[in-house]
Amino acid sequence: MAGLPELRVLENLEEVAREAAEFFYESADEAIATRGLCRVALSGGSTPKALYEQLVRSPRSGRFPWAKMQFYFGDERCVPPTHAESNFGLADAALFRPLSLEAQGIFRMKGEAEDTEQAARDYEALLLKQFGVRPPAFPPFDLLFLGLGDDAHIASLFPGTAALDERRRWVVPNQAPRGVPNRLTLTVPVLNQAEAVVFLVTGSGKAPAVRTVFDDPAADARQFPARLVRPEKGRLIWFADRAAAAQLAMLSRGDSSHEE
Ligand code: 6PG
């Protein structure tokens, strides 16, 4: 792993989203300058909505080279893209449509597919084509966003599930213990190949999981999947609000170096 996780503690969700949007633009500019494009994997759940709103609202959005962006997804619920629970559906409504982004830069997982195994293989084939790398290599996203479940799950990699152990495939189906049961998800090795992994975590409900991930080295990673996120060479950055970071030892020691 390139280095220790960077933790940025901010006052609230709006500040987390604003800082993360700034990081998005900075990282994307750098990737585009280096490679001519930026490939980002968006996370699911509800937190990303605030990020999308800040990206749209930013004064940078008007002059940003969106045609050089490619949007992928870290996971998807197995529902149609117009369903209220669709991760693509949230991004489409809050980011893609407001910015009038072109469909050719957006690559969604086909959550509506009856055959989830085939949908996972199809997405892996799409990644193979778009990234131009082949197994045993893994596709290197420039920017990969993650949320954190209150059980420390990431993407659709839930505690104790078989998908956590997958080290060869890039995309697999998985089962969720709550909410939409059938999922599609990137696997751990793909997450850890990213140039930058960015967690957005807010709310007191996440505080115990955040503490376990940061402060409990003995915690079983299969029960706390976020502990499996250790980028091989990339950066690992957490944007958290005070409520989510409240139980961290470094904050209770009065260490304010992470607070902005
Ligand atoms: C999903 C997500 C999942 C999410 C966390 C946090 O599809 O549900 O990928 O991993 O990021 O559950 O969700 P919230 O942002 O809603 O707290």
Short mmCIF file of N, CA and C in Angstrom, two decimals, residues 28 31-33 36-39 64-71 142:
data_model
loop_
_atom_site.label_atom_id
_atom_site.label_comp_id
_atom_site.label_asym_id
_atom_site.label_seq_id
_atom_site.Cartn_x
_atom_site.Cartn_y
_atom_site.Cartn_z
N ALA A 28 -9.04 14.81 -11.53
CA ALA A 28 -9.43 14.60 -12.93
C ALA A 28 -8.56 15.43 -13.87
N ALA A 31 -5.28 13.62 -14.16
CA ALA A 31 -5.37 12.40 -14.99
C ALA A 31 -5.48 12.77 -16.47
N ILE A 32 -6.28 13.77 -16.76
CA ILE A 32 -6.47 14.19 -18.16
C ILE A 32 -5.17 14.75 -18.72
N ALA A 33 -4.45 15.51 -17.89
CA ALA A 33 -3.16 16.07 -18.35
C ALA A 33 -2.15 14.95 -18.60
N GLY A 36 -4.79 11.93 -20.88
CA GLY A 36 -5.74 12.36 -21.90
C GLY A 36 -7.19 12.05 -21.57
N LEU A 37 -7.39 11.32 -20.47
CA LEU A 37 -8.77 11.06 -20.02
C LEU A 37 -8.73 10.71 -18.54
N CYS A 38 -9.92 10.67 -17.94
CA CYS A 38 -10.02 10.29 -16.52
C CYS A 38 -11.15 9.29 -16.39
N ARG A 39 -10.82 8.14 -15.79
CA ARG A 39 -11.84 7.12 -15.56
C ARG A 39 -12.17 7.09 -14.07
N PHE A 64 -15.07 22.68 -17.48
CA PHE A 64 -14.37 21.41 -17.31
C PHE A 64 -14.55 20.54 -18.56
N PRO A 65 -13.48 19.81 -19.00
CA PRO A 65 -13.56 18.99 -20.23
C PRO A 65 -14.29 17.66 -19.99
N TRP A 66 -15.60 17.72 -19.81
CA TRP A 66 -16.37 16.52 -19.46
C TRP A 66 -16.24 15.42 -20.52
N ALA A 67 -15.96 15.82 -21.76
CA ALA A 67 -15.85 14.81 -22.82
C ALA A 67 -14.64 13.90 -22.59
N LYS A 68 -13.75 14.31 -21.69
CA LYS A 68 -12.56 13.48 -21.40
C LYS A 68 -12.75 12.64 -20.13
N MET A 69 -13.98 12.64 -19.63
CA MET A 69 -14.30 11.84 -18.44
C MET A 69 -15.01 10.56 -18.87
N GLN A 70 -14.71 9.47 -18.19
CA GLN A 70 -15.48 8.24 -18.35
C GLN A 70 -16.00 7.85 -16.96
N PHE A 71 -17.32 7.64 -16.87
CA PHE A 71 -17.96 7.32 -15.59
C PHE A 71 -18.35 5.85 -15.56
N ASP A 142 -8.71 5.93 -12.27
CA ASP A 142 -7.99 7.12 -11.80
C ASP A 142 -8.54 7.58 -10.45
#
